[in-house]
Coordinates of N, CA and C in Angstrom, one line a residue:
A90 N -23.8 23.1 45.0 CA -23.4 24.4 44.8 C -24.6 25.2 44.4
P91 N -24.6 26.5 44.8 CA -25.7 27.3 44.4 C -25.8 27.6 42.8
V92 N -26.9 27.6 42.3 CA -27.1 27.8 41.0 C -26.6 29.2 40.5
G93 N -25.8 29.1 39.3 CA -25.2 30.5 38.8 C -23.9 30.6 39.3
T94 N -23.3 29.8 40.1 CA -21.7 30.0 40.4 C -20.9 28.9 39.8
A95 N -19.8 29.3 39.5 CA -18.8 28.4 38.9 C -17.5 28.7 39.2
A96 N -16.5 27.8 39.3 CA -15.2 28.1 39.4 C -14.5 28.3 38.0
R97 N -13.6 29.3 38.1 CA -13.0 29.7 36.8 C -11.7 28.7 36.6
V98 N -11.7 28.3 35.5 CA -10.5 27.5 35.0 C -9.9 28.2 33.7
D99 N -8.5 28.1 33.7 CA -7.9 28.6 32.5 C -7.2 27.5 31.9
L100 N -7.6 27.4 30.4 CA -7.2 26.3 29.6 C -5.9 26.5 28.7
F101 N -5.0 25.8 28.6 CA -3.8 25.9 27.8 C -3.6 24.7 27.1
S102 N -3.5 24.6 25.9 CA -3.3 23.3 25.1 C -2.1 23.6 24.1
P103 N -0.9 23.2 24.5 CA 0.3 23.4 23.5 C 0.0 22.4 22.4
H104 N 0.6 22.6 21.1 CA 0.5 21.9 20.0 C 2.0 22.0 19.2
L105 N 2.3 20.8 18.9 CA 3.5 20.8 18.1 C 3.3 20.0 16.9
A106 N 4.0 20.5 15.7 CA 3.7 19.8 14.5 C 4.9 20.0 13.6
A107 N 5.1 18.9 12.7 CA 6.2 18.8 11.7 C 5.6 18.1 10.4
S108 N 6.4 18.2 9.4 CA 6.0 17.6 8.2 C 7.3 17.4 7.4
G109 N 7.4 16.4 6.6 CA 8.3 16.2 5.6 C 7.8 15.9 4.3
I110 N 8.5 16.5 3.3 CA 7.9 16.2 1.8 C 9.1 15.6 1.0
Y111 N 8.8 14.7 0.2 CA 9.9 14.0 -0.6 C 9.4 14.1 -2.2
R112 N 10.1 14.5 -3.0 CA 9.9 14.6 -4.4 C 10.1 13.2 -5.0
L113 N 9.1 12.6 -5.5 CA 9.2 11.3 -6.0 C 9.6 11.5 -7.5
R114 N 9.1 12.5 -8.1 CA 9.2 12.9 -9.6 C 8.6 14.3 -9.8
P115 N 9.0 14.9 -10.8 CA 8.3 16.4 -10.9 C 6.7 16.3 -10.6
M116 N 6.3 17.1 -10.0 CA 4.9 17.3 -9.7 C 4.2 16.2 -8.9
L117 N 5.2 15.3 -8.3 CA 4.5 14.3 -7.5 C 5.4 14.2 -6.0
N118 N 4.6 14.2 -5.0 CA 5.3 14.2 -3.6 C 4.7 13.4 -2.7
A119 N 5.7 12.5 -2.0 CA 5.2 11.8 -0.8 C 5.3 12.7 0.4
M120 N 4.4 12.6 1.3 CA 4.4 13.5 2.4 C 4.1 12.7 3.7
L121 N 4.7 13.3 4.9 CA 4.6 12.7 6.2 C 4.3 13.9 7.1
E122 N 3.2 14.0 7.7 CA 2.9 15.1 8.6 C 2.6 14.5 10.0
S123 N 2.9 15.3 11.0 CA 2.7 14.7 12.4 C 2.2 15.9 13.3
S124 N 1.4 15.6 14.2 CA 1.0 16.6 15.1 C 0.9 16.0 16.6
L125 N 1.3 16.8 17.6 CA 1.4 16.3 18.9 C 0.5 17.3 19.8
D126 N -0.7 17.1 20.3 CA -1.3 18.0 21.0 C -1.5 17.5 22.4
F127 N -1.6 18.6 23.4 CA -1.6 18.3 24.8 C -3.0 19.1 25.1
V128 N -4.0 18.5 25.0 CA -5.4 19.0 25.1 C -5.9 19.1 26.5
E129 N -6.1 20.2 26.9 CA -6.6 20.5 28.3 C -8.1 20.8 28.3
S130 N -8.8 20.3 29.3 CA -10.3 20.6 29.4 C -10.7 20.8 30.8
A131 N -11.8 21.2 30.9 CA -12.4 21.4 32.4 C -12.8 20.0 32.8
A132 N -12.4 19.7 34.1 CA -12.8 18.3 34.5 C -13.8 18.4 35.8
G133 N -13.9 19.5 36.2 CA -14.8 19.8 37.3 C -14.6 21.2 37.8
P134 N -15.3 21.5 38.8 CA -15.3 23.0 39.4 C -13.8 23.3 39.8
G135 N -13.1 24.0 39.1 CA -11.7 24.5 39.2 C -10.7 23.7 39.0
T136 N -11.0 22.5 38.4 CA -9.9 21.5 38.0 C -9.8 21.3 36.5
T137 N -8.7 20.9 36.0 CA -8.6 20.5 34.5 C -7.8 19.2 34.4
A138 N -8.0 18.5 33.3 CA -7.5 17.3 32.8 C -6.7 17.6 31.5
R139 N -5.8 16.8 31.3 CA -4.9 17.0 30.0 C -4.9 15.5 29.3
E140 N -5.0 15.6 28.1 CA -5.1 14.4 27.3 C -4.0 14.6 26.1
T141 N -3.1 13.7 25.9 CA -2.1 13.7 24.8 C -2.7 13.1 23.6
V142 N -2.7 13.7 22.5 CA -3.2 13.3 21.2 C -2.0 13.4 20.1
F143 N -1.7 12.2 19.6 CA -0.7 12.2 18.5 C -1.4 11.6 17.2
T144 N -1.0 12.6 16.0 CA -1.6 12.2 14.8 C -0.6 12.1 13.7
L145 N -0.4 11.0 13.0 CA 0.5 10.7 12.0 C -0.2 10.5 10.7
S146 N 0.1 11.3 9.6 CA -0.7 11.3 8.5 C 0.3 11.2 7.3
P147 N 0.4 9.9 6.7 CA 1.2 9.7 5.4 C 0.2 10.1 4.3
G148 N 0.8 10.6 3.3 CA 0.0 10.9 2.1 C 0.8 11.2 0.8
V149 N 0.2 11.6 -0.3 CA 0.8 11.8 -1.5 C 0.0 13.0 -2.1
R150 N 0.6 13.8 -3.0 CA 0.0 14.8 -3.8 C 0.6 14.8 -5.2
G151 N -0.1 15.3 -6.1 CA 0.5 15.4 -7.5 C -0.3 16.7 -8.0
G152 N 0.3 17.1 -9.1 CA -0.2 18.3 -9.8 C 0.0 18.3 -11.3
W153 N -0.7 19.2 -11.9 CA -0.5 19.4 -13.3 C -0.5 21.0 -13.6
N154 N 0.4 21.2 -14.5 CA 0.4 22.8 -14.9 C -0.4 22.6 -16.4
I155 N -1.3 23.6 -16.5 CA -2.1 23.6 -17.6 C -2.1 25.2 -18.0
G156 N -1.1 25.5 -18.9 CA -1.0 27.0 -19.2 C -0.5 27.7 -17.9
D157 N -1.2 28.7 -17.7 CA -0.8 29.5 -16.3 C -1.7 29.1 -15.2
R158 N -2.2 28.0 -15.2 CA -3.0 27.4 -14.1 C -2.4 26.2 -13.6
Q159 N -2.8 25.9 -12.5 CA -2.2 24.5 -11.9 C -3.4 23.8 -11.1
I160 N -3.4 22.6 -11.2 CA -4.3 21.5 -10.5 C -3.6 20.8 -9.6
V161 N -3.9 20.7 -8.3 CA -3.2 19.8 -7.4 C -4.3 19.0 -6.7
I162 N -4.0 17.6 -6.5 CA -4.8 16.7 -5.9 C -3.9 16.0 -4.8
G163 N -4.5 15.5 -3.8 CA -3.9 14.8 -2.7 C -4.7 13.9 -1.9
A164 N -4.0 13.0 -1.2 CA -4.9 12.2 -0.3 C -3.9 11.7 0.8
A165 N -4.4 11.5 2.0 CA -3.6 11.0 3.1 C -4.6 10.2 3.9
V166 N -3.9 9.4 4.9 CA -4.5 8.5 5.8 C -4.1 8.8 7.3
P167 N -4.9 10.0 7.9 CA -4.4 10.3 9.3 C -4.7 9.1 10.2
V168 N -3.6 8.9 11.1 CA -3.9 7.7 12.1 C -3.7 8.6 13.5
T169 N -4.7 8.6 14.3 CA -4.6 9.3 15.6 C -4.6 8.5 16.8
F170 N -3.7 8.6 17.7 CA -3.6 7.8 19.0 C -3.8 8.7 20.1
S171 N -4.7 8.3 20.9 CA -5.2 9.0 22.2 C -5.7 8.1 23.2
S172 N -5.2 8.4 24.4 CA -5.8 7.6 25.5 C -5.9 6.1 25.3
G173 N -4.9 5.5 24.5 CA -5.0 4.0 24.3 C -5.8 3.6 23.2
D174 N -6.4 4.6 22.5 CA -7.4 4.4 21.4 C -6.7 4.8 20.1
T175 N -7.1 4.2 19.0 CA -6.5 4.5 17.7 C -7.6 4.7 16.7
S176 N -7.5 5.7 16.0 CA -8.5 5.9 15.0 C -7.9 6.3 13.7
H177 N -8.6 5.9 12.6 CA -8.2 6.1 11.3 C -9.0 7.1 10.4
A178 N -8.7 7.8 9.5 CA -9.5 8.5 8.6 C -8.9 8.6 7.1
V179 N -9.7 9.3 6.4 CA -9.3 9.6 4.9 C -9.3 11.0 4.8
F180 N -8.3 11.6 4.1 CA -8.3 13.1 3.8 C -8.1 13.2 2.5
G181 N -8.9 14.0 1.6 CA -8.7 14.3 0.3 C -8.5 15.8 0.1
Y182 N -7.9 16.2 -0.9 CA -7.4 17.7 -1.2 C -7.6 17.9 -2.6
F183 N -8.1 19.0 -3.1 CA -8.2 19.5 -4.4 C -8.0 21.1 -4.4
S184 N -7.1 21.4 -5.4 CA -6.7 22.9 -5.5 C -6.6 23.3 -6.9
F185 N -7.2 24.4 -7.2 CA -7.1 24.9 -8.5 C -6.6 26.4 -8.4
E186 N -5.5 26.6 -8.9 CA -4.9 27.9 -8.9 C -4.7 28.5 -10.3
G187 N -5.2 29.8 -10.4 CA -5.2 30.5 -11.6 C -4.4 31.8 -11.5
P188 N -4.3 32.6 -12.6 CA -3.6 33.8 -12.4 C -4.7 34.8 -11.6
I189 N -4.0 35.9 -10.9 CA -4.8 36.9 -10.2 C -4.9 38.1 -11.2
K190 N -6.2 38.5 -11.5 CA -6.6 39.6 -12.4 C -5.9 40.8 -11.8
G191 N -5.3 41.6 -12.8 CA -4.7 42.9 -12.4 C -3.2 42.9 -12.1
L192 N -2.7 41.5 -12.1 CA -1.2 41.4 -12.0 C -0.6 41.2 -13.3
K193 N 0.5 41.9 -13.7 CA 1.1 41.7 -14.7 C 1.8 40.5 -14.9
K194 N 1.9 39.8 -16.0 CA 2.8 38.5 -16.1 C 4.2 38.8 -16.4
S195 N 5.0 37.9 -15.8 CA 6.4 38.2 -15.7 C 6.8 37.9 -17.2
K196 N 7.9 38.6 -17.7 CA 8.5 38.4 -19.1 C 9.0 36.9 -18.9
K197 N 9.6 36.5 -17.8 CA 10.4 35.1 -17.8 C 9.3 34.3 -17.3
Q198 N 8.9 33.2 -18.1 CA 8.1 32.2 -17.7 C 8.8 31.0 -17.1
T199 N 8.5 30.4 -15.9 CA 9.1 29.3 -15.4 C 8.1 28.2 -15.1
T200 N 8.4 27.0 -15.0 CA 7.5 25.8 -14.7 C 7.9 25.5 -13.3
S201 N 6.9 25.2 -12.4 CA 7.0 24.7 -11.2 C 7.5 23.3 -11.2
A202 N 8.5 23.0 -10.3 CA 9.1 21.5 -10.1 C 8.1 20.7 -9.2
S203 N 7.4 21.4 -8.4 CA 6.4 20.7 -7.5 C 5.2 21.5 -7.3
P204 N 4.2 21.0 -6.9 CA 2.9 21.7 -6.6 C 3.2 22.8 -5.8
R205 N 2.6 23.9 -6.0 CA 2.6 25.2 -5.1 C 1.8 24.8 -3.9
P206 N 2.1 25.3 -2.6 CA 1.3 24.9 -1.4 C 0.0 25.6 -1.5

């Protein structure tokens, strides 16, 4: 093919995801998240190929309320299945949430039953 010419391809990669969260006790949650991706890529001039990738990620998160602040930590082990291959990973999460300056505090104080997202 002459230099500088290429066939155009349009890529479309649908993505489906779902998650479930179960409260084990106040401020401690077991989680299961899943993702199904149909990844399309250019396979050659004017052609595409599609690969199906499924990820299942079991995990846990816990949190602590400290005054008007909250700390949340979590961990998960994502397992990805793609083209007959399986891969594993470790995912860690840390969140610190505090009050926003300029917002007035509510007169009614409540305690969260589970970590805020």
